[in-house]
PDB file of C-alpha atoms and ligand atoms in Angstrom:
ATOM      1  CA  MET U  12       1.824   5.526 -21.728  1.00 89.00           C
ATOM      2  CA  PHE U  13       0.229   4.291 -18.492  1.00 96.00           C
ATOM      3  CA  GLU U  14      -1.868   7.453 -18.195  1.00 94.00           C
ATOM      4  CA  SER U  15      -4.927   5.574 -16.953  1.00 95.00           C
ATOM      5  CA  GLN U  16      -2.925   4.156 -14.063  1.00 97.00           C
ATOM      6  CA  LEU U  17      -0.669   7.120 -13.350  1.00 97.00           C
ATOM      7  CA  SER U  18      -2.768  10.263 -13.696  1.00 95.00           C
ATOM      8  CA  PRO U  19      -4.739   9.483 -10.498  1.00 95.00           C
ATOM      9  CA  PHE U  20      -1.415   9.512  -8.601  1.00 98.00           C
ATOM     10  CA  ARG U  21      -0.096  12.742 -10.163  1.00 98.00           C
ATOM     11  CA  GLY U  22      -0.567  15.915  -8.160  1.00 98.00           C
ATOM     12  CA  THR U  23      -0.734  19.544  -9.249  1.00 96.00           C
ATOM     13  CA  ASP U  24      -0.195  22.881  -7.518  1.00 95.00           C
ATOM     14  CA  ASN U  25      -3.525  22.587  -5.700  1.00 96.00           C
ATOM     15  CA  CYS U  26      -3.929  18.809  -5.635  1.00 97.00           C
ATOM     16  CA  VAL U  27      -2.166  16.130  -3.590  1.00 98.00           C
ATOM     17  CA  ARG U  28      -3.411  12.616  -4.219  1.00 98.00           C
ATOM     18  CA  LEU U  29      -4.562  10.541  -1.291  1.00 98.00           C
ATOM     19  CA  VAL U  30      -3.762   6.847  -0.948  1.00 98.00           C
ATOM     20  CA  GLY U  31      -5.222   4.728   1.851  1.00 98.00           C
ATOM     21  CA  HIS U  32      -2.463   2.679   3.532  1.00 98.00           C
ATOM     22  CA  ARG U  33      -3.649  -0.909   3.978  1.00 98.00           C
ATOM     23  CA  GLY U  34      -7.094   0.688   3.648  1.00 98.00           C
ATOM     24  CA  ALA U  35      -7.150   3.147   6.530  1.00 98.00           C
ATOM     25  CA  ARG U  36      -5.122   1.379   9.213  1.00 98.00           C
ATOM     26  CA  GLY U  37      -5.528   4.134  11.773  1.00 98.00           C
ATOM     27  CA  ILE U  38      -9.252   3.565  12.028  1.00 98.00           C
ATOM     28  CA  MET U  39     -10.197   0.260  10.389  1.00 98.00           C
ATOM     29  CA  PRO U  40      -8.584  -3.202  10.576  1.00 98.00           C
ATOM     30  CA  GLU U  41      -5.775  -3.200   8.029  1.00 98.00           C
ATOM     31  CA  ASN U  42      -5.868  -5.156   4.778  1.00 98.00           C
ATOM     32  CA  THR U  43      -9.478  -6.284   5.174  1.00 98.00           C
ATOM     33  CA  ILE U  44     -12.326  -6.037   2.665  1.00 98.00           C
ATOM     34  CA  LEU U  45     -14.498  -4.141   5.140  1.00 98.00           C
ATOM     35  CA  GLY U  46     -11.629  -1.705   5.766  1.00 98.00           C
ATOM     36  CA  PHE U  47     -11.068  -1.193   2.038  1.00 98.00           C
ATOM     37  CA  GLU U  48     -14.732  -0.588   1.294  1.00 98.00           C
ATOM     38  CA  TRP U  49     -15.045   1.832   4.196  1.00 97.00           C
ATOM     39  CA  THR U  50     -11.971   3.713   2.951  1.00 98.00           C
ATOM     40  CA  LEU U  51     -13.408   4.027  -0.558  1.00 97.00           C
ATOM     41  CA  ARG U  52     -16.700   5.286   0.807  1.00 96.00           C
ATOM     42  CA  MET U  53     -14.947   8.088   2.698  1.00 94.00           C
ATOM     43  CA  GLY U  54     -13.753   9.542  -0.588  1.00 94.00           C
ATOM     44  CA  VAL U  55     -10.371   7.859  -1.001  1.00 97.00           C
ATOM     45  CA  ASP U  56      -9.818   6.800  -4.607  1.00 96.00           C
ATOM     46  CA  ALA U  57      -6.572   4.802  -4.303  1.00 98.00           C
ATOM     47  CA  LEU U  58      -5.719   1.888  -2.045  1.00 98.00           C
ATOM     48  CA  GLU U  59      -2.294   0.601  -1.028  1.00 98.00           C
ATOM     49  CA  PHE U  60      -2.127  -3.004   0.194  1.00 98.00           C
ATOM     50  CA  ASP U  61       0.286  -5.920   0.501  1.00 98.00           C
ATOM     51  CA  VAL U  62       0.172  -9.218  -1.345  1.00 97.00           C
ATOM     52  CA  MET U  63       1.908 -12.531  -0.753  1.00 95.00           C
ATOM     53  CA  ILE U  64       1.167 -16.138  -1.667  1.00 94.00           C
ATOM     54  CA  THR U  65      -0.228 -19.010   0.421  1.00 94.00           C
ATOM     55  CA  ARG U  66       1.182 -22.524   0.324  1.00 93.00           C
ATOM     56  CA  ASP U  67      -1.470 -23.472  -2.230  1.00 94.00           C
ATOM     57  CA  GLY U  68      -0.623 -20.514  -4.477  1.00 94.00           C
ATOM     58  CA  VAL U  69      -3.424 -18.077  -3.612  1.00 97.00           C
ATOM     59  CA  PRO U  70      -2.441 -14.361  -3.597  1.00 97.00           C
ATOM     60  CA  VAL U  71      -3.657 -12.950  -0.283  1.00 98.00           C
ATOM     61  CA  ILE U  72      -3.663  -9.468   1.225  1.00 98.00           C
ATOM     62  CA  VAL U  73      -1.544  -9.419   4.362  1.00 98.00           C
ATOM     63  CA  HIS U  74       1.507  -7.440   5.408  1.00 96.00           C
ATOM     64  CA  ASP U  75       3.737  -9.739   7.455  1.00 93.00           C
ATOM     65  CA  HIS U  76       5.326 -12.998   6.337  1.00 91.00           C
ATOM     66  CA  HIS U  77       4.240 -14.546   9.637  1.00 92.00           C
ATOM     67  CA  LEU U  78       0.766 -13.788  10.957  1.00 95.00           C
ATOM     68  CA  ASN U  79       1.070 -10.766  13.227  1.00 95.00           C
ATOM     69  CA  ALA U  80       0.308 -11.840  16.787  1.00 95.00           C
ATOM     70  CA  ALA U  81      -1.104  -8.397  17.518  1.00 96.00           C
ATOM     71  CA  THR U  82      -3.776  -8.700  14.825  1.00 97.00           C
ATOM     72  CA  ALA U  83      -4.546 -12.422  14.466  1.00 97.00           C
ATOM     73  CA  ARG U  84      -6.804 -14.381  16.815  1.00 97.00           C
ATOM     74  CA  GLY U  85      -7.251 -18.139  16.665  1.00 94.00           C
ATOM     75  CA  GLU U  86     -10.567 -19.960  16.824  1.00 91.00           C
ATOM     76  CA  ASP U  87     -10.426 -19.631  20.625  1.00 92.00           C
ATOM     77  CA  GLY U  88     -10.585 -15.841  20.244  1.00 93.00           C
ATOM     78  CA  ILE U  89      -7.121 -15.423  21.751  1.00 94.00           C
ATOM     79  CA  TRP U  90      -4.339 -13.574  19.967  1.00 95.00           C
ATOM     80  CA  LEU U  91      -1.490 -15.728  18.728  1.00 92.00           C
ATOM     81  CA  SER U  92       1.712 -16.012  20.662  1.00 83.00           C
ATOM     82  CA  GLU U  93       4.810 -15.028  18.714  1.00 78.00           C
ATOM     83  CA  PRO U  94       5.625 -16.119  16.143  1.00 75.00           C
ATOM     84  CA  GLY U  95       2.468 -16.849  14.148  1.00 88.00           C
ATOM     85  CA  PRO U  96       2.621 -19.339  11.312  1.00 92.00           C
ATOM     86  CA  ALA U  97       4.156 -18.258   8.019  1.00 92.00           C
ATOM     87  CA  ILE U  98       1.640 -17.316   5.333  1.00 94.00           C
ATOM     88  CA  SER U  99       3.649 -19.452   2.899  1.00 92.00           C
ATOM     89  CA  ASP U 100       3.127 -22.497   5.182  1.00 92.00           C
ATOM     90  CA  LEU U 101      -0.663 -22.168   5.298  1.00 95.00           C
ATOM     91  CA  THR U 102      -3.264 -22.984   2.682  1.00 97.00           C
ATOM     92  CA  PHE U 103      -5.844 -20.309   1.973  1.00 98.00           C
ATOM     93  CA  LYS U 104      -8.398 -22.409   3.847  1.00 98.00           C
ATOM     94  CA  GLU U 105      -6.135 -22.724   6.900  1.00 97.00           C
ATOM     95  CA  LEU U 106      -5.522 -18.982   6.851  1.00 97.00           C
ATOM     96  CA  GLN U 107      -9.275 -18.396   7.026  1.00 98.00           C
ATOM     97  CA  GLN U 108      -9.334 -19.825  10.569  1.00 97.00           C
ATOM     98  CA  PHE U 109      -7.782 -16.635  11.898  1.00 97.00           C
ATOM     99  CA  ASP U 110      -9.719 -13.513  12.789  1.00 98.00           C
ATOM    100  CA  VAL U 111      -7.854 -10.312  11.844  1.00 98.00           C
ATOM    101  CA  GLY U 112     -10.592  -7.847  12.807  1.00 98.00           C
ATOM    102  CA  GLY U 113      -9.205  -6.629  16.127  1.00 96.00           C
ATOM    103  CA  LEU U 114      -5.898  -5.376  17.470  1.00 97.00           C
ATOM    104  CA  ASN U 115      -4.450  -6.560  20.767  1.00 96.00           C
ATOM    105  CA  LEU U 116      -4.198  -3.208  22.513  1.00 93.00           C
ATOM    106  CA  GLN U 117      -1.739  -4.662  25.034  1.00 93.00           C
ATOM    107  CA  SER U 118       0.802  -5.216  22.246  1.00 94.00           C
ATOM    108  CA  ASP U 119       3.312  -2.639  21.040  1.00 94.00           C
ATOM    109  CA  TYR U 120       1.725  -2.747  17.610  1.00 95.00           C
ATOM    110  CA  GLY U 121      -1.798  -2.406  18.990  1.00 95.00           C
ATOM    111  CA  MET U 122      -0.776   0.584  21.096  1.00 97.00           C
ATOM    112  CA  ARG U 123       0.173   2.432  17.914  1.00 97.00           C
ATOM    113  CA  PHE U 124      -3.445   2.405  16.683  1.00 97.00           C
ATOM    114  CA  PRO U 125      -5.719   3.003  19.648  1.00 96.00           C
ATOM    115  CA  GLU U 126      -8.486   4.440  17.447  1.00 97.00           C
ATOM    116  CA  GLN U 127      -8.783   1.413  15.189  1.00 98.00           C
ATOM    117  CA  ALA U 128     -12.254  -0.198  15.164  1.00 98.00           C
ATOM    118  CA  PHE U 129     -12.449  -3.563  16.919  1.00 97.00           C
ATOM    119  CA  LEU U 130     -14.404  -6.025  14.776  1.00 97.00           C
ATOM    120  CA  ASN U 131     -14.958  -9.763  14.814  1.00 97.00           C
ATOM    121  CA  LYS U 132     -14.805 -12.457  12.177  1.00 97.00           C
ATOM    122  CA  LEU U 133     -12.791 -10.576   9.575  1.00 98.00           C
ATOM    123  CA  ARG U 134     -10.515 -12.824   7.523  1.00 98.00           C
ATOM    124  CA  VAL U 135      -7.350 -12.314   5.506  1.00 98.00           C
ATOM    125  CA  PRO U 136      -8.809 -11.642   2.049  1.00 98.00           C
ATOM    126  CA  SER U 137      -7.641 -13.091  -1.224  1.00 98.00           C
ATOM    127  CA  LEU U 138      -6.486 -10.599  -3.837  1.00 98.00           C
ATOM    128  CA  ASP U 139      -9.443 -11.784  -5.914  1.00 98.00           C
ATOM    129  CA  GLN U 140     -11.872 -10.600  -3.228  1.00 98.00           C
ATOM    130  CA  LEU U 141     -10.538  -7.053  -3.430  1.00 98.00           C
ATOM    131  CA  LEU U 142     -10.454  -7.126  -7.229  1.00 98.00           C
ATOM    132  CA  ASP U 143     -14.066  -8.280  -7.182  1.00 98.00           C
ATOM    133  CA  LEU U 144     -14.949  -5.299  -4.953  1.00 98.00           C
ATOM    134  CA  VAL U 145     -13.258  -2.693  -7.152  1.00 98.00           C
ATOM    135  CA  ALA U 146     -14.702  -4.303 -10.297  1.00 98.00           C
ATOM    136  CA  ARG U 147     -18.150  -3.075  -9.178  1.00 97.00           C
ATOM    137  CA  PRO U 148     -19.353  -0.175 -11.366  1.00 96.00           C
ATOM    138  CA  GLU U 149     -19.558   2.162  -8.357  1.00 96.00           C
ATOM    139  CA  PHE U 150     -15.808   1.692  -7.797  1.00 97.00           C
ATOM    140  CA  SER U 151     -14.718   1.899 -11.438  1.00 96.00           C
ATOM    141  CA  HIS U 152     -12.671   5.040 -10.643  1.00 95.00           C
ATOM    142  CA  VAL U 153     -10.590   3.311  -7.948  1.00 97.00           C
ATOM    143  CA  ARG U 154      -6.842   2.802  -8.443  1.00 98.00           C
ATOM    144  CA  LEU U 155      -4.700   0.134  -6.800  1.00 98.00           C
ATOM    145  CA  MET U 156      -1.165   0.453  -5.478  1.00 98.00           C
ATOM    146  CA  LEU U 157      -0.519  -3.267  -5.223  1.00 98.00           C
ATOM    147  CA  GLU U 158       2.566  -4.040  -3.155  1.00 98.00           C
ATOM    148  CA  ILE U 159       4.147  -7.402  -3.894  1.00 97.00           C
ATOM    149  CA  LYS U 160       6.062  -8.875  -0.966  1.00 93.00           C
ATOM    150  CA  SER U 161       8.980 -11.184  -1.592  1.00 84.00           C
ATOM    151  CA  ALA U 162       9.653 -14.082   0.734  1.00 68.00           C
ATOM    152  CA  PRO U 163      13.250 -13.678   1.927  1.00 62.00           C
ATOM    153  CA  SER U 164      13.479 -17.207   3.353  1.00 64.00           C
ATOM    154  CA  ASP U 165      12.767 -18.954   0.094  1.00 66.00           C
ATOM    155  CA  THR U 166      15.457 -21.313  -1.107  1.00 71.00           C
ATOM    156  CA  ASN U 167      15.030 -20.293  -4.732  1.00 75.00           C
ATOM    157  CA  PRO U 168      14.258 -16.571  -4.626  1.00 81.00           C
ATOM    158  CA  ALA U 169      14.399 -16.089  -8.404  1.00 79.00           C
ATOM    159  CA  LEU U 170      11.810 -18.805  -8.997  1.00 82.00           C
ATOM    160  CA  GLU U 171       9.719 -17.559  -6.078  1.00 89.00           C
ATOM    161  CA  ARG U 172       9.698 -14.027  -7.456  1.00 93.00           C
ATOM    162  CA  GLU U 173       8.566 -15.300 -10.859  1.00 93.00           C
ATOM    163  CA  LYS U 174       5.836 -17.323  -9.182  1.00 92.00           C
ATOM    164  CA  VAL U 175       4.422 -14.504  -7.074  1.00 95.00           C
ATOM    165  CA  VAL U 176       4.438 -12.041  -9.973  1.00 96.00           C
ATOM    166  CA  ARG U 177       2.705 -14.552 -12.258  1.00 97.00           C
ATOM    167  CA  ALA U 178      -0.002 -15.285  -9.685  1.00 97.00           C
ATOM    168  CA  VAL U 179      -0.637 -11.591  -8.982  1.00 98.00           C
ATOM    169  CA  VAL U 180      -0.675 -10.550 -12.634  1.00 98.00           C
ATOM    170  CA  ASN U 181      -3.002 -13.427 -13.553  1.00 98.00           C
ATOM    171  CA  SER U 182      -5.479 -12.329 -10.888  1.00 98.00           C
ATOM    172  CA  VAL U 183      -5.416  -8.673 -11.945  1.00 98.00           C
ATOM    173  CA  ARG U 184      -5.916  -9.633 -15.597  1.00 98.00           C
ATOM    174  CA  LYS U 185      -8.721 -12.061 -14.743  1.00 98.00           C
ATOM    175  CA  PHE U 186     -10.714  -9.105 -13.410  1.00 98.00           C
ATOM    176  CA  GLY U 187      -9.531  -6.703 -16.132  1.00 98.00           C
ATOM    177  CA  ILE U 188      -8.154  -4.269 -13.532  1.00 98.00           C
ATOM    178  CA  GLN U 189      -4.691  -3.803 -15.093  1.00 98.00           C
ATOM    179  CA  PRO U 190      -5.609  -0.308 -16.471  1.00 98.00           C
ATOM    180  CA  ARG U 191      -6.113   0.716 -12.821  1.00 98.00           C
ATOM    181  CA  THR U 192      -3.202  -1.071 -11.157  1.00 98.00           C
ATOM    182  CA  VAL U 193       0.309   0.056 -10.257  1.00 98.00           C
ATOM    183  CA  LEU U 194       2.731  -2.679  -9.140  1.00 98.00           C
ATOM    184  CA  HIS U 195       4.668  -1.544  -6.083  1.00 98.00           C
ATOM    185  CA  SER U 196       7.513  -3.171  -4.123  1.00 98.00           C
ATOM    186  CA  PHE U 197      10.587  -2.732  -1.964  1.00 96.00           C
ATOM    187  CA  ASP U 198      12.027  -5.676  -3.882  1.00 95.00           C
ATOM    188  CA  TRP U 199      13.334  -4.052  -7.025  1.00 97.00           C
ATOM    189  CA  GLU U 200      14.116  -7.426  -8.636  1.00 95.00           C
ATOM    190  CA  ILE U 201      10.420  -8.195  -8.390  1.00 96.00           C
ATOM    191  CA  LEU U 202       9.679  -4.921 -10.171  1.00 98.00           C
ATOM    192  CA  GLN U 203      12.091  -5.827 -12.958  1.00 98.00           C
ATOM    193  CA  ILE U 204      10.154  -9.091 -13.386  1.00 97.00           C
ATOM    194  CA  CYS U 205       6.880  -7.140 -13.341  1.00 98.00           C
ATOM    195  CA  GLN U 206       8.160  -4.855 -16.083  1.00 98.00           C
ATOM    196  CA  ALA U 207       9.034  -7.929 -18.187  1.00 97.00           C
ATOM    197  CA  GLN U 208       5.885  -9.975 -17.452  1.00 96.00           C
ATOM    198  CA  ALA U 209       3.357  -7.160 -17.207  1.00 97.00           C
ATOM    199  CA  SER U 210       4.452  -4.338 -19.480  1.00 96.00           C
ATOM    200  CA  ASP U 211       0.859  -3.054 -19.396  1.00 97.00           C
ATOM    201  CA  MET U 212       1.196  -1.996 -15.734  1.00 98.00           C
ATOM    202  CA  PRO U 213       3.588   0.677 -14.412  1.00 98.00           C
ATOM    203  CA  SER U 214       5.846   0.012 -11.456  1.00 98.00           C
ATOM    204  CA  SER U 215       6.374   1.938  -8.243  1.00 98.00           C
ATOM    205  CA  TYR U 216       9.736   1.669  -6.469  1.00 98.00           C
ATOM    206  CA  LEU U 217       9.623   1.838  -2.685  1.00 98.00           C
ATOM    207  CA  SER U 218      12.564   3.048  -0.634  1.00 96.00           C
ATOM    208  CA  ASN U 219      12.941   3.590   3.080  1.00 92.00           C
ATOM    209  CA  VAL U 220      15.192   4.816   5.846  1.00 81.00           C
ATOM    210  CA  PRO U 221      16.702   1.628   7.242  1.00 80.00           C
ATOM    211  CA  ASP U 222      16.798   2.350  10.965  1.00 80.00           C
ATOM    212  CA  GLN U 223      14.606  -0.569  12.114  1.00 75.00           C
ATOM    213  CA  PRO U 224      15.498  -4.260  11.660  1.00 75.00           C
ATOM    214  CA  GLU U 225      12.533  -4.915   9.348  1.00 74.00           C
ATOM    215  CA  ASP U 226      13.410  -1.826   7.341  1.00 84.00           C
ATOM    216  CA  VAL U 227      16.971  -3.039   6.868  1.00 89.00           C
ATOM    217  CA  ALA U 228      15.663  -6.165   5.129  1.00 86.00           C
ATOM    218  CA  ASP U 229      13.434  -4.129   2.814  1.00 90.00           C
ATOM    219  CA  HIS U 230      16.233  -1.678   2.044  1.00 91.00           C
ATOM    220  CA  ALA U 231      18.592  -4.526   1.163  1.00 90.00           C
ATOM    221  CA  LEU U 232      16.186  -5.759  -1.537  1.00 91.00           C
ATOM    222  CA  GLY U 233      15.932  -2.433  -3.361  1.00 94.00           C
ATOM    223  CA  LEU U 234      17.793   0.819  -2.967  1.00 94.00           C
ATOM    224  CA  GLY U 235      20.486  -0.854  -0.826  1.00 93.00           C
ATOM    225  CA  LYS U 236      21.194  -3.376  -3.568  1.00 93.00           C
ATOM    226  CA  PHE U 237      20.938  -1.189  -6.667  1.00 95.00           C
ATOM    227  CA  GLY U 238      21.239   2.412  -5.510  1.00 93.00           C
ATOM    228  CA  GLY U 239      25.039   2.580  -5.439  1.00 92.00           C
ATOM    229  CA  GLN U 240      25.142   2.443  -9.232  1.00 94.00           C
ATOM    230  CA  TYR U 241      23.145   5.652  -9.602  1.00 97.00           C
ATOM    231  CA  ALA U 242      23.460   9.308  -8.663  1.00 96.00           C
ATOM    232  CA  SER U 243      20.399   9.297  -6.409  1.00 96.00           C
ATOM    233  CA  ALA U 244      17.344   7.227  -5.483  1.00 97.00           C
ATOM    234  CA  PRO U 245      15.137   8.906  -8.101  1.00 98.00           C
ATOM    235  CA  ASP U 246      17.836   8.461 -10.746  1.00 98.00           C
ATOM    236  CA  ALA U 247      17.917   4.751  -9.885  1.00 98.00           C
ATOM    237  CA  VAL U 248      14.132   4.431 -10.151  1.00 98.00           C
ATOM    238  CA  ALA U 249      13.929   6.328 -13.447  1.00 98.00           C
ATOM    239  CA  GLN U 250      16.768   4.396 -15.053  1.00 98.00           C
ATOM    240  CA  MET U 251      15.390   1.055 -13.899  1.00 98.00           C
ATOM    241  CA  GLY U 252      12.098   1.828 -15.631  1.00 98.00           C
ATOM    242  CA  GLY U 253      10.000   2.893 -12.651  1.00 98.00           C
ATOM    243  CA  ARG U 254       7.225   5.465 -13.028  1.00 98.00           C
ATOM    244  CA  ILE U 255       6.584   6.184  -9.340  1.00 98.00           C
ATOM    245  CA  TRP U 256       9.162   6.689  -6.603  1.00 98.00           C
ATOM    246  CA  ALA U 257       7.740   5.933  -3.179  1.00 98.00           C
ATOM    247  CA  PRO U 258      10.152   7.249  -0.527  1.00 98.00           C
ATOM    248  CA  HIS U 259       9.671   7.228   3.242  1.00 96.00           C
ATOM    249  CA  HIS U 260       8.482  10.695   4.249  1.00 96.00           C
ATOM    250  CA  SER U 261      11.687  11.457   6.148  1.00 94.00           C
ATOM    251  CA  ASP U 262      13.589  11.236   2.846  1.00 95.00           C
ATOM    252  CA  VAL U 263      11.388  13.877   1.236  1.00 97.00           C
ATOM    253  CA  THR U 264      12.850  17.327   0.559  1.00 98.00           C
ATOM    254  CA  ARG U 265      11.746  20.007  -1.844  1.00 98.00           C
ATOM    255  CA  ASP U 266      14.928  19.490  -3.900  1.00 98.00           C
ATOM    256  CA  VAL U 267      14.666  15.720  -4.219  1.00 98.00           C
ATOM    257  CA  VAL U 268      10.985  15.950  -5.178  1.00 98.00           C
ATOM    258  CA  ALA U 269      11.812  18.527  -7.853  1.00 98.00           C
ATOM    259  CA  HIS U 270      14.623  16.315  -9.129  1.00 98.00           C
ATOM    260  CA  ALA U 271      12.374  13.238  -9.264  1.00 98.00           C
ATOM    261  CA  LYS U 272       9.733  15.188 -11.172  1.00 98.00           C
ATOM    262  CA  SER U 273      12.371  16.470 -13.598  1.00 98.00           C
ATOM    263  CA  LEU U 274      13.068  12.802 -14.384  1.00 98.00           C
ATOM    264  CA  GLY U 275       9.385  12.264 -15.150  1.00 98.00           C
ATOM    265  CA  LEU U 276       8.628  10.392 -11.927  1.00 98.00           C
ATOM    266  CA  ILE U 277       5.589  10.668  -9.687  1.00 98.00           C
ATOM    267  CA  VAL U 278       6.481  10.964  -5.981  1.00 98.00           C
ATOM    268  CA  ALA U 279       4.175   9.069  -3.609  1.00 98.00           C
ATOM    269  CA  THR U 280       5.456   9.238  -0.041  1.00 98.00           C
ATOM    270  CA  TRP U 281       4.508   6.995   2.903  1.00 98.00           C
ATOM    271  CA  THR U 282       3.295   6.492   5.642  1.00 97.00           C
ATOM    272  CA  VAL U 283       2.414  10.074   6.488  1.00 98.00           C
ATOM    273  CA  ASN U 284       0.219  10.229   9.578  1.00 98.00           C
ATOM    274  CA  GLU U 285       1.238  13.203  11.727  1.00 98.00           C
ATOM    275  CA  ILE U 286      -0.124  16.649  10.901  1.00 98.00           C
ATOM    276  CA  ASP U 287       3.372  18.204  10.829  1.00 98.00           C
ATOM    277  CA  ASP U 288       4.557  15.588   8.360  1.00 98.00           C
ATOM    278  CA  ILE U 289       1.463  15.970   6.179  1.00 98.00           C
ATOM    279  CA  CYS U 290       2.139  19.736   6.006  1.00 98.00           C
ATOM    280  CA  ARG U 291       5.839  19.315   5.348  1.00 98.00           C
ATOM    281  CA  VAL U 292       5.545  16.833   2.464  1.00 98.00           C
ATOM    282  CA  THR U 293       2.739  18.887   0.942  1.00 98.00           C
ATOM    283  CA  LYS U 294       5.023  21.944   0.949  1.00 98.00           C
ATOM    284  CA  CYS U 295       7.756  19.835  -0.635  1.00 98.00           C
ATOM    285  CA  GLY U 296       5.458  19.252  -3.607  1.00 98.00           C
ATOM    286  CA  VAL U 297       4.870  15.494  -3.434  1.00 98.00           C
ATOM    287  CA  ASP U 298       2.285  14.102  -5.823  1.00 98.00           C
ATOM    288  CA  ALA U 299       0.661  11.671  -3.410  1.00 98.00           C
ATOM    289  CA  ILE U 300       0.458  10.903   0.292  1.00 98.00           C
ATOM    290  CA  VAL U 301       0.016   7.345   1.530  1.00 98.00           C
ATOM    291  CA  THR U 302      -1.576   7.487   4.979  1.00 98.00           C
ATOM    292  CA  ASP U 303      -3.228   5.441   7.716  1.00 98.00           C
ATOM    293  CA  TYR U 304      -5.482   8.456   8.435  1.00 98.00           C
ATOM    294  CA  PRO U 305      -7.076   9.647   5.178  1.00 98.00           C
ATOM    295  CA  ALA U 306      -9.453  12.069   6.903  1.00 97.00           C
ATOM    296  CA  ARG U 307      -6.518  13.939   8.463  1.00 97.00           C
ATOM    297  CA  VAL U 308      -4.997  14.470   5.050  1.00 98.00           C
ATOM    298  CA  GLN U 309      -8.356  15.508   3.603  1.00 97.00           C
ATOM    299  CA  ARG U 310      -8.739  18.107   6.364  1.00 96.00           C
ATOM    300  CA  GLU U 311      -5.205  19.466   6.014  1.00 97.00           C
ATOM    301  CA  LEU U 312      -5.621  19.824   2.248  1.00 97.00           C
ATOM    302  CA  ALA U 313      -9.008  21.472   2.686  1.00 96.00           C
ATOM    303  CA  LYS U 314      -7.475  24.031   5.065  1.00 95.00           C
ATOM    304  CA  ARG U 315      -5.112  25.018   2.251  1.00 95.00           C
ATOM    305  CA  ASN U 316      -7.907  25.105  -0.321  1.00 96.00           C
ATOM    306  CA  MET U 317      -6.365  22.030  -1.922  1.00 96.00           C
ATOM    307  CA  VAL U 318      -8.009  18.855  -3.217  1.00 96.00           C
ATOM    308  CA  TRP U 319      -7.052  15.188  -3.646  1.00 96.00           C
ATOM    309  CA  ARG U 320      -9.213  14.207  -6.652  1.00 93.00           C
ATOM    310  CA  ASP U 321     -10.359  15.715  -9.932  1.00 86.00           C
ATOM    311  CA  ASP U 322     -14.030  15.265  -9.151  1.00 70.00           C
ATOM    312  CA  PRO U 323     -15.467  18.716  -8.275  1.00 60.00           C
ATOM    313  CA  SER U 324     -17.494  17.075  -5.511  1.00 63.00           C
ATOM    314  CA  SER U 325     -14.231  16.753  -3.598  1.00 53.00           C
ATOM    315  CA  HIS U 326     -13.935  20.537  -3.381  1.00 49.00           C
ATOM    316  CA  PRO U 327     -13.106  21.590   0.177  1.00 49.00           C
ATOM    317  CA  ALA U 328     -16.509  23.257   0.449  1.00 48.00           C
ATOM    318  CA  ASP U 329     -17.873  19.731   0.774  1.00 50.00           C
ATOM    319  CA  LEU U 330     -16.111  19.482   4.096  1.00 47.00           C
ATOM    320  CA  SER U 331     -17.837  22.512   5.562  1.00 45.00           C
ATOM    321  CA  PRO U 332     -20.245  21.771   8.369  1.00 45.00           C
ATOM    322  CA  ALA U 333     -23.795  21.277   7.152  1.00 48.00           C
ATOM    323  CA  VAL U 334     -26.018  24.316   7.749  1.00 46.00           C
TER     324      VAL U 334
HETATM  325 MG1  LIG J 425       2.587  -1.887   1.892  1.00 50.00          MG
END
């Protein structure tokens, strides 16, 4: 079951799957259609991205609950001052006023990605816009790791979770992309709803190392809430019906990966950007690497005579300099 969605995330001895984080955040503006298309054209076959809902019920692709002041410019071309408006307080049309094509390199966040392209007039896309892109015949091989974000401030979180899952699932089904979509979240209650409402799509359980304030909130929605009842994180994921476990890379060891695989899980670790970390998780036997820098992972795999896709054209020889 779920082979069409899962096999592109399953590695082998000489294959580690490559997933573009928010497209390829290290080099292209995150969670934008241009960034996604560019990532696909560089030979990445799976995209990770974040979805939440506007005030008028449109699923949109954006990471933070409030517009990130380091990425969003108003109509005056100036970056927002903290805090930006909440996505859930804006209509889709209002959200389109903001340009998310360029990072403020003076900001802490912007300083993390000095190689990211600076572009103008890119907008927060709707989920439908990305689904429309990957519905094109040339992208029929592409898989989606669709992260659903819960809104922690909502007064009725159960109802809100139902609403966001329904909106997301309806969009995916409208485009017929459910055989290529994995539903992914830190909020494990959302994943339980996904498993009930969308039994035709597998779920991917995120976990993290909660040493930053924003990570604490994510942890509290998933492993922090449910993990105590189980022997380990992978045991929790397997017994809750997950098919992929998506741990932070610092949680990855050879033993825990082997244990997760023995439970039938796929291990897709994030967000692996540094060469040392790419090498380490590869040696630990992970199935998939979620990265802001897909080309780095491609190069490191090629050095080891490893691949990231089944297509023979992805053989490392393709990466040799042209003669
Ligand atoms: Mg994400």
